[in-house]
PDB file of C-alpha atoms in Angstrom:
ATOM      1  CA  ASP A   8      27.081 -72.962 -71.985  1.00 92.00           C
ATOM      2  CA  ILE A   9      28.754 -75.591 -69.819  1.00 96.00           C
ATOM      3  CA  GLN A  10      26.993 -76.067 -66.500  1.00 97.00           C
ATOM      4  CA  MET A  11      28.654 -77.517 -63.398  1.00 98.00           C
ATOM      5  CA  THR A  12      26.503 -79.340 -60.779  1.00 97.00           C
ATOM      6  CA  GLN A  13      28.412 -79.643 -57.479  1.00 98.00           C
ATOM      7  CA  SER A  14      27.149 -82.162 -54.704  1.00 97.00           C
ATOM      8  CA  PRO A  15      26.558 -82.306 -51.820  1.00 97.00           C
ATOM      9  CA  SER A  16      25.529 -78.568 -51.179  1.00 97.00           C
ATOM     10  CA  THR A  17      26.406 -79.023 -47.403  1.00 97.00           C
ATOM     11  CA  LEU A  18      28.427 -81.656 -45.814  1.00 96.00           C
ATOM     12  CA  SER A  19      28.780 -82.253 -42.099  1.00 96.00           C
ATOM     13  CA  ALA A  20      31.977 -84.041 -40.757  1.00 96.00           C
ATOM     14  CA  SER A  21      34.496 -84.072 -37.779  1.00 95.00           C
ATOM     15  CA  VAL A  22      38.101 -83.237 -37.456  1.00 96.00           C
ATOM     16  CA  GLY A  23      40.023 -86.141 -38.789  1.00 96.00           C
ATOM     17  CA  ASP A  24      37.592 -87.330 -41.214  1.00 96.00           C
ATOM     18  CA  SER A  25      37.743 -87.679 -44.964  1.00 97.00           C
ATOM     19  CA  VAL A  26      35.350 -86.034 -47.093  1.00 97.00           C
ATOM     20  CA  THR A  27      34.660 -85.895 -50.944  1.00 98.00           C
ATOM     21  CA  ILE A  28      33.048 -83.359 -53.121  1.00 98.00           C
ATOM     22  CA  THR A  29      31.815 -84.137 -56.626  1.00 98.00           C
ATOM     23  CA  CYS A  30      31.410 -81.557 -59.582  1.00 98.00           C
ATOM     24  CA  ARG A  31      29.796 -82.707 -62.724  1.00 98.00           C
ATOM     25  CA  ALA A  32      30.262 -80.952 -66.142  1.00 98.00           C
ATOM     26  CA  SER A  33      27.501 -80.860 -68.528  1.00 98.00           C
ATOM     27  CA  GLN A  34      29.916 -81.758 -71.252  1.00 98.00           C
ATOM     28  CA  SER A  35      33.526 -82.792 -71.235  1.00 98.00           C
ATOM     29  CA  ILE A  36      35.877 -80.326 -70.164  1.00 97.00           C
ATOM     30  CA  THR A  37      39.063 -82.580 -70.373  1.00 97.00           C
ATOM     31  CA  GLU A  38      40.876 -81.772 -67.061  1.00 97.00           C
ATOM     32  CA  ASP A  39      40.341 -77.883 -67.119  1.00 97.00           C
ATOM     33  CA  LEU A  40      38.982 -77.660 -63.713  1.00 98.00           C
ATOM     34  CA  ALA A  41      40.083 -75.824 -60.590  1.00 98.00           C
ATOM     35  CA  TRP A  42      38.892 -76.214 -56.877  1.00 98.00           C
ATOM     36  CA  TYR A  43      38.672 -73.151 -54.525  1.00 98.00           C
ATOM     37  CA  GLN A  44      38.193 -72.796 -50.889  1.00 98.00           C
ATOM     38  CA  GLN A  45      36.257 -69.609 -49.439  1.00 98.00           C
ATOM     39  CA  LYS A  46      35.834 -68.748 -45.910  1.00 97.00           C
ATOM     40  CA  PRO A  47      33.206 -66.412 -44.739  1.00 94.00           C
ATOM     41  CA  GLY A  48      34.182 -62.807 -45.561  1.00 94.00           C
ATOM     42  CA  LYS A  49      37.325 -64.129 -47.037  1.00 97.00           C
ATOM     43  CA  VAL A  50      38.590 -64.162 -50.601  1.00 98.00           C
ATOM     44  CA  PRO A  51      38.487 -67.477 -52.564  1.00 98.00           C
ATOM     45  CA  LYS A  52      41.755 -69.372 -52.692  1.00 98.00           C
ATOM     46  CA  VAL A  53      42.803 -71.695 -55.187  1.00 98.00           C
ATOM     47  CA  LEU A  54      43.582 -75.269 -54.096  1.00 98.00           C
ATOM     48  CA  ILE A  55      43.850 -77.469 -57.056  1.00 98.00           C
ATOM     49  CA  TYR A  56      44.034 -76.807 -61.024  1.00 97.00           C
ATOM     50  CA  GLY A  57      44.218 -79.078 -64.007  1.00 96.00           C
ATOM     51  CA  ALA A  58      41.685 -81.235 -61.957  1.00 98.00           C
ATOM     52  CA  SER A  59      44.470 -82.823 -59.841  1.00 98.00           C
ATOM     53  CA  SER A  60      47.568 -80.520 -59.625  1.00 97.00           C
ATOM     54  CA  LEU A  61      48.193 -79.122 -56.050  1.00 97.00           C
ATOM     55  CA  GLN A  62      48.533 -75.147 -56.139  1.00 95.00           C
ATOM     56  CA  SER A  63      51.698 -74.169 -54.385  1.00 93.00           C
ATOM     57  CA  GLY A  64      51.649 -74.038 -50.671  1.00 95.00           C
ATOM     58  CA  VAL A  65      48.257 -76.100 -50.514  1.00 97.00           C
ATOM     59  CA  PRO A  66      48.680 -78.956 -48.236  1.00 96.00           C
ATOM     60  CA  ALA A  67      48.883 -82.543 -49.649  1.00 96.00           C
ATOM     61  CA  ARG A  68      45.823 -83.627 -47.642  1.00 97.00           C
ATOM     62  CA  PHE A  69      43.707 -81.979 -50.668  1.00 98.00           C
ATOM     63  CA  PHE A  70      43.570 -84.287 -53.449  1.00 98.00           C
ATOM     64  CA  GLY A  71      41.795 -83.720 -56.860  1.00 98.00           C
ATOM     65  CA  SER A  72      41.057 -86.336 -59.406  1.00 98.00           C
ATOM     66  CA  GLY A  73      38.733 -86.862 -62.623  1.00 98.00           C
ATOM     67  CA  SER A  74      38.607 -85.910 -66.266  1.00 98.00           C
ATOM     68  CA  GLY A  75      35.900 -85.601 -68.917  1.00 98.00           C
ATOM     69  CA  THR A  76      32.796 -84.718 -67.018  1.00 98.00           C
ATOM     70  CA  GLN A  77      33.310 -86.145 -63.496  1.00 98.00           C
ATOM     71  CA  PHE A  78      35.660 -84.540 -60.860  1.00 98.00           C
ATOM     72  CA  THR A  79      36.086 -85.111 -57.037  1.00 98.00           C
ATOM     73  CA  LEU A  80      38.018 -83.127 -54.420  1.00 98.00           C
ATOM     74  CA  THR A  81      38.860 -85.373 -51.526  1.00 98.00           C
ATOM     75  CA  ILE A  82      40.059 -83.877 -47.995  1.00 97.00           C
ATOM     76  CA  THR A  83      41.910 -86.355 -45.849  1.00 96.00           C
ATOM     77  CA  ASP A  84      42.433 -85.860 -42.407  1.00 96.00           C
ATOM     78  CA  LEU A  85      39.948 -82.668 -42.108  1.00 97.00           C
ATOM     79  CA  GLN A  86      41.598 -80.236 -39.864  1.00 96.00           C
ATOM     80  CA  PRO A  87      39.668 -77.092 -38.075  1.00 94.00           C
ATOM     81  CA  ASP A  88      41.129 -74.665 -40.749  1.00 95.00           C
ATOM     82  CA  ASP A  89      39.272 -76.711 -43.580  1.00 96.00           C
ATOM     83  CA  PHE A  90      35.812 -75.715 -42.725  1.00 94.00           C
ATOM     84  CA  ALA A  91      34.590 -73.560 -45.266  1.00 97.00           C
ATOM     85  CA  THR A  92      32.865 -73.525 -48.644  1.00 98.00           C
ATOM     86  CA  TYR A  93      34.537 -75.263 -51.730  1.00 98.00           C
ATOM     87  CA  TYR A  94      33.804 -74.300 -55.371  1.00 98.00           C
ATOM     88  CA  CYS A  95      34.863 -76.020 -58.630  1.00 98.00           C
ATOM     89  CA  LEU A  96      35.514 -73.975 -61.756  1.00 98.00           C
ATOM     90  CA  GLN A  97      35.544 -75.105 -65.426  1.00 98.00           C
ATOM     91  CA  TYR A  98      37.883 -73.127 -67.491  1.00 97.00           C
ATOM     92  CA  TYR A  99      37.676 -75.259 -70.668  1.00 96.00           C
ATOM     93  CA  ASN A 100      34.895 -73.213 -72.665  1.00 95.00           C
ATOM     94  CA  TYR A 101      34.462 -69.575 -70.895  1.00 96.00           C
ATOM     95  CA  TRP A 102      34.161 -70.088 -67.175  1.00 97.00           C
ATOM     96  CA  ALA A 103      31.702 -71.494 -64.743  1.00 98.00           C
ATOM     97  CA  PHE A 104      31.586 -72.030 -61.368  1.00 98.00           C
ATOM     98  CA  GLY A 105      29.688 -75.048 -59.452  1.00 98.00           C
ATOM     99  CA  GLN A 106      27.017 -73.827 -56.680  1.00 98.00           C
ATOM    100  CA  GLY A 107      29.429 -74.468 -53.826  1.00 98.00           C
ATOM    101  CA  THR A 108      29.763 -77.239 -51.146  1.00 98.00           C
ATOM    102  CA  LYS A 109      29.795 -76.057 -47.437  1.00 98.00           C
ATOM    103  CA  VAL A 110      31.656 -78.260 -45.161  1.00 97.00           C
ATOM    104  CA  ASP A 111      30.790 -77.786 -41.387  1.00 94.00           C
ATOM    105  CA  ILE A 112      31.383 -79.139 -38.099  1.00 86.00           C
ATOM    106  CA  GLU A 113      29.182 -82.260 -37.321  1.00 84.00           C
TER     107      GLU A 113
ATOM    108  CA  ASP B  17      53.228 -60.362 -53.470  1.00 93.00           C
ATOM    109  CA  VAL B  18      50.703 -59.722 -56.224  1.00 97.00           C
ATOM    110  CA  GLN B  19      48.204 -57.175 -55.155  1.00 98.00           C
ATOM    111  CA  LEU B  20      44.811 -56.176 -56.595  1.00 98.00           C
ATOM    112  CA  LEU B  21      42.715 -53.324 -55.227  1.00 98.00           C
ATOM    113  CA  GLU B  22      39.064 -52.814 -56.290  1.00 98.00           C
ATOM    114  CA  SER B  23      37.339 -49.566 -55.993  1.00 98.00           C
ATOM    115  CA  GLY B  24      34.231 -47.839 -57.266  1.00 98.00           C
ATOM    116  CA  GLY B  25      31.521 -49.894 -55.725  1.00 97.00           C
ATOM    117  CA  GLY B  26      28.538 -48.185 -54.140  1.00 97.00           C
ATOM    118  CA  LEU B  27      24.547 -47.812 -54.172  1.00 98.00           C
ATOM    119  CA  VAL B  28      23.081 -47.303 -57.300  1.00 98.00           C
ATOM    120  CA  GLN B  29      19.411 -47.192 -58.585  1.00 98.00           C
ATOM    121  CA  PRO B  30      18.269 -49.695 -60.805  1.00 98.00           C
ATOM    122  CA  GLY B  31      18.867 -48.474 -64.433  1.00 98.00           C
ATOM    123  CA  GLY B  32      21.863 -46.712 -63.438  1.00 98.00           C
ATOM    124  CA  SER B  33      25.676 -47.024 -64.043  1.00 98.00           C
ATOM    125  CA  LEU B  34      28.872 -47.510 -62.315  1.00 98.00           C
ATOM    126  CA  ARG B  35      32.436 -48.052 -63.096  1.00 98.00           C
ATOM    127  CA  LEU B  36      34.551 -50.312 -61.145  1.00 98.00           C
ATOM    128  CA  SER B  37      38.353 -50.233 -61.246  1.00 98.00           C
ATOM    129  CA  CYS B  38      41.149 -52.894 -60.033  1.00 98.00           C
ATOM    130  CA  ALA B  39      44.506 -51.217 -59.479  1.00 98.00           C
ATOM    131  CA  ALA B  40      47.340 -54.039 -60.030  1.00 98.00           C
ATOM    132  CA  SER B  41      50.706 -54.134 -58.489  1.00 97.00           C
ATOM    133  CA  LYS B  42      53.748 -56.438 -57.808  1.00 97.00           C
ATOM    134  CA  PHE B  43      53.533 -58.209 -61.239  1.00 96.00           C
ATOM    135  CA  ILE B  44      53.669 -57.314 -64.807  1.00 96.00           C
ATOM    136  CA  PHE B  45      50.051 -56.648 -65.562  1.00 97.00           C
ATOM    137  CA  GLY B  46      50.192 -56.614 -69.321  1.00 96.00           C
ATOM    138  CA  ARG B  47      51.143 -60.301 -69.335  1.00 94.00           C
ATOM    139  CA  PHE B  48      48.118 -61.620 -67.792  1.00 95.00           C
ATOM    140  CA  ALA B  49      44.641 -62.030 -68.554  1.00 96.00           C
ATOM    141  CA  MET B  50      42.250 -60.675 -66.066  1.00 97.00           C
ATOM    142  CA  ASN B  51      38.827 -61.442 -64.882  1.00 98.00           C
ATOM    143  CA  TRP B  52      35.804 -60.147 -62.787  1.00 98.00           C
ATOM    144  CA  VAL B  53      33.700 -62.504 -60.593  1.00 98.00           C
ATOM    145  CA  ARG B  54      31.043 -61.529 -58.374  1.00 98.00           C
ATOM    146  CA  GLN B  55      29.295 -62.976 -55.628  1.00 98.00           C
ATOM    147  CA  ALA B  56      25.792 -61.965 -54.360  1.00 98.00           C
ATOM    148  CA  PRO B  57      25.056 -61.859 -50.600  1.00 96.00           C
ATOM    149  CA  GLY B  58      25.018 -65.190 -49.078  1.00 95.00           C
ATOM    150  CA  LYS B  59      25.445 -66.905 -52.434  1.00 97.00           C
ATOM    151  CA  GLY B  60      27.837 -68.584 -54.668  1.00 98.00           C
ATOM    152  CA  LEU B  61      30.522 -67.340 -57.005  1.00 98.00           C
ATOM    153  CA  GLU B  62      29.527 -66.341 -60.648  1.00 98.00           C
ATOM    154  CA  TRP B  63      32.098 -65.545 -63.335  1.00 98.00           C
ATOM    155  CA  VAL B  64      31.305 -62.235 -64.868  1.00 98.00           C
ATOM    156  CA  ALA B  65      33.860 -61.170 -67.618  1.00 98.00           C
ATOM    157  CA  THR B  66      37.331 -61.894 -68.857  1.00 97.00           C
ATOM    158  CA  ILE B  67      39.833 -59.864 -71.009  1.00 97.00           C
ATOM    159  CA  SER B  68      42.962 -61.095 -72.643  1.00 95.00           C
ATOM    160  CA  ALA B  69      46.473 -59.639 -71.624  1.00 95.00           C
ATOM    161  CA  SER B  70      46.466 -57.419 -74.545  1.00 95.00           C
ATOM    162  CA  GLY B  71      42.930 -56.322 -73.994  1.00 94.00           C
ATOM    163  CA  ALA B  72      41.738 -57.317 -77.356  1.00 95.00           C
ATOM    164  CA  SER B  73      39.475 -60.190 -76.409  1.00 95.00           C
ATOM    165  CA  PRO B  74      36.883 -59.605 -73.899  1.00 97.00           C
ATOM    166  CA  TYR B  75      34.500 -62.593 -72.799  1.00 97.00           C
ATOM    167  CA  TYR B  76      31.157 -61.984 -71.038  1.00 98.00           C
ATOM    168  CA  ALA B  77      28.797 -64.106 -69.008  1.00 97.00           C
ATOM    169  CA  GLU B  78      25.421 -64.144 -70.634  1.00 97.00           C
ATOM    170  CA  SER B  79      23.820 -62.551 -67.530  1.00 97.00           C
ATOM    171  CA  VAL B  80      25.800 -59.265 -68.294  1.00 98.00           C
ATOM    172  CA  ASN B  81      26.408 -59.316 -72.022  1.00 97.00           C
ATOM    173  CA  GLY B  82      25.417 -56.141 -73.643  1.00 97.00           C
ATOM    174  CA  ARG B  83      25.231 -54.323 -70.340  1.00 98.00           C
ATOM    175  CA  PHE B  84      28.767 -54.582 -68.903  1.00 98.00           C
ATOM    176  CA  THR B  85      32.068 -53.770 -70.661  1.00 98.00           C
ATOM    177  CA  ILE B  86      35.451 -54.983 -69.423  1.00 98.00           C
ATOM    178  CA  SER B  87      38.489 -52.895 -70.287  1.00 98.00           C
ATOM    179  CA  ARG B  88      42.095 -52.484 -69.292  1.00 98.00           C
ATOM    180  CA  ASP B  89      44.983 -49.805 -69.227  1.00 98.00           C
ATOM    181  CA  ASN B  90      48.131 -51.826 -69.097  1.00 98.00           C
ATOM    182  CA  SER B  91      50.108 -48.314 -68.997  1.00 98.00           C
ATOM    183  CA  LYS B  92      48.264 -47.961 -65.542  1.00 98.00           C
ATOM    184  CA  SER B  93      48.165 -51.565 -64.642  1.00 98.00           C
ATOM    185  CA  THR B  94      44.374 -51.192 -64.151  1.00 98.00           C
ATOM    186  CA  LEU B  95      41.436 -52.943 -64.908  1.00 98.00           C
ATOM    187  CA  TYR B  96      37.905 -51.922 -65.450  1.00 98.00           C
ATOM    188  CA  LEU B  97      34.246 -53.060 -65.672  1.00 98.00           C
ATOM    189  CA  GLU B  98      31.751 -50.489 -66.834  1.00 98.00           C
ATOM    190  CA  MET B  99      28.209 -51.536 -65.747  1.00 98.00           C
ATOM    191  CA  ASN B 100      25.353 -50.155 -67.291  1.00 98.00           C
ATOM    192  CA  PHE B 101      21.550 -50.703 -66.746  1.00 98.00           C
ATOM    193  CA  LEU B 102      21.949 -51.945 -63.557  1.00 98.00           C
ATOM    194  CA  ARG B 103      19.390 -54.376 -61.866  1.00 98.00           C
ATOM    195  CA  GLY B 104      18.814 -55.787 -58.479  1.00 97.00           C
ATOM    196  CA  ASP B 105      20.197 -59.039 -59.205  1.00 97.00           C
ATOM    197  CA  ASP B 106      23.620 -57.258 -60.103  1.00 98.00           C
ATOM    198  CA  THR B 107      24.100 -56.560 -56.378  1.00 98.00           C
ATOM    199  CA  ALA B 108      27.056 -58.378 -55.288  1.00 98.00           C
ATOM    200  CA  ILE B 109      30.693 -58.084 -54.191  1.00 98.00           C
ATOM    201  CA  TYR B 110      32.744 -57.582 -57.272  1.00 98.00           C
ATOM    202  CA  TYR B 111      36.163 -59.204 -57.274  1.00 98.00           C
ATOM    203  CA  CYS B 112      38.816 -58.883 -59.903  1.00 98.00           C
ATOM    204  CA  ALA B 113      41.066 -62.008 -60.129  1.00 98.00           C
ATOM    205  CA  ARG B 114      44.283 -62.706 -62.173  1.00 98.00           C
ATOM    206  CA  ASP B 115      44.711 -65.584 -64.764  1.00 96.00           C
ATOM    207  CA  ASN B 116      47.423 -67.927 -63.863  1.00 92.00           C
ATOM    208  CA  VAL B 117      50.053 -68.560 -66.599  1.00 90.00           C
ATOM    209  CA  ASP B 118      52.446 -71.489 -67.045  1.00 86.00           C
ATOM    210  CA  ASP B 119      56.242 -70.982 -66.960  1.00 85.00           C
ATOM    211  CA  SER B 120      56.259 -69.990 -70.559  1.00 88.00           C
ATOM    212  CA  GLY B 121      53.627 -67.393 -70.088  1.00 83.00           C
ATOM    213  CA  ILE B 122      50.693 -69.180 -71.764  1.00 86.00           C
ATOM    214  CA  PRO B 123      47.259 -68.541 -69.841  1.00 86.00           C
ATOM    215  CA  ARG B 124      46.153 -71.534 -67.882  1.00 90.00           C
ATOM    216  CA  GLY B 125      42.510 -70.235 -67.590  1.00 91.00           C
ATOM    217  CA  TYR B 126      41.871 -70.456 -63.830  1.00 96.00           C
ATOM    218  CA  PHE B 127      42.200 -67.588 -61.382  1.00 97.00           C
ATOM    219  CA  ASP B 128      45.278 -67.672 -58.978  1.00 96.00           C
ATOM    220  CA  TYR B 129      45.100 -64.141 -57.083  1.00 97.00           C
ATOM    221  CA  TRP B 130      42.062 -62.372 -56.140  1.00 98.00           C
ATOM    222  CA  GLY B 131      41.377 -58.718 -54.778  1.00 98.00           C
ATOM    223  CA  GLN B 132      39.368 -58.228 -51.540  1.00 97.00           C
ATOM    224  CA  GLY B 133      36.446 -57.063 -53.673  1.00 98.00           C
ATOM    225  CA  THR B 134      34.066 -54.078 -54.014  1.00 98.00           C
ATOM    226  CA  LEU B 135      30.424 -54.073 -52.883  1.00 98.00           C
ATOM    227  CA  VAL B 136      27.825 -52.891 -55.608  1.00 98.00           C
ATOM    228  CA  ALA B 137      24.320 -52.535 -54.224  1.00 98.00           C
ATOM    229  CA  VAL B 138      21.504 -51.887 -56.750  1.00 98.00           C
ATOM    230  CA  SER B 139      18.332 -50.376 -54.865  1.00 96.00           C
ATOM    231  CA  SER B 140      16.040 -47.543 -55.203  1.00 95.00           C
TER     232      SER B 140
END
């Protein structure tokens, strides 16, 4: 099974900051990685697929990069609506989520 | 817009069984692979099971393999999850989610639309 290790588990930031979340796969998953945002009591929302492709309707301040085993999600100019928990998902071989990164207000 | 509506959750005793349903609408259900994802209270997301568009190919997480069965009825646009031998660590919100496809209809593998979820609580 492919394991996804996401870091950090919690991240404190302020409005206007840039933040970066990392996901590492236990083996190469090429670019079969998606990023999700989930707010408390809400359903996950896909932000990025194919490691770097922006899902339709998602603001361009969300940027995904990486391939193989190392991936990052960068959020620039953090907005109040961006404080949430973020998950990566590998879909190269079966499916597996990272443990999540909570972005909260500093 | 795409709609996915889960039902069938509830309180069940350890060792018991439950059948979840996910009614789909506003898209051609039989053209999409479908998935179940769960989230234990206060915890992260966990993939549970996936079934191909035709229903011929199911896939399971190790934690549920042999206890859960995913199935679908394309004539009813409905996805199912039969859960047997339930344990306390199966307690979670269960979401159904649709697999995304590209312009040629080929599954991409990630989940684009999610239902609101149904809560399964396993307790004596």
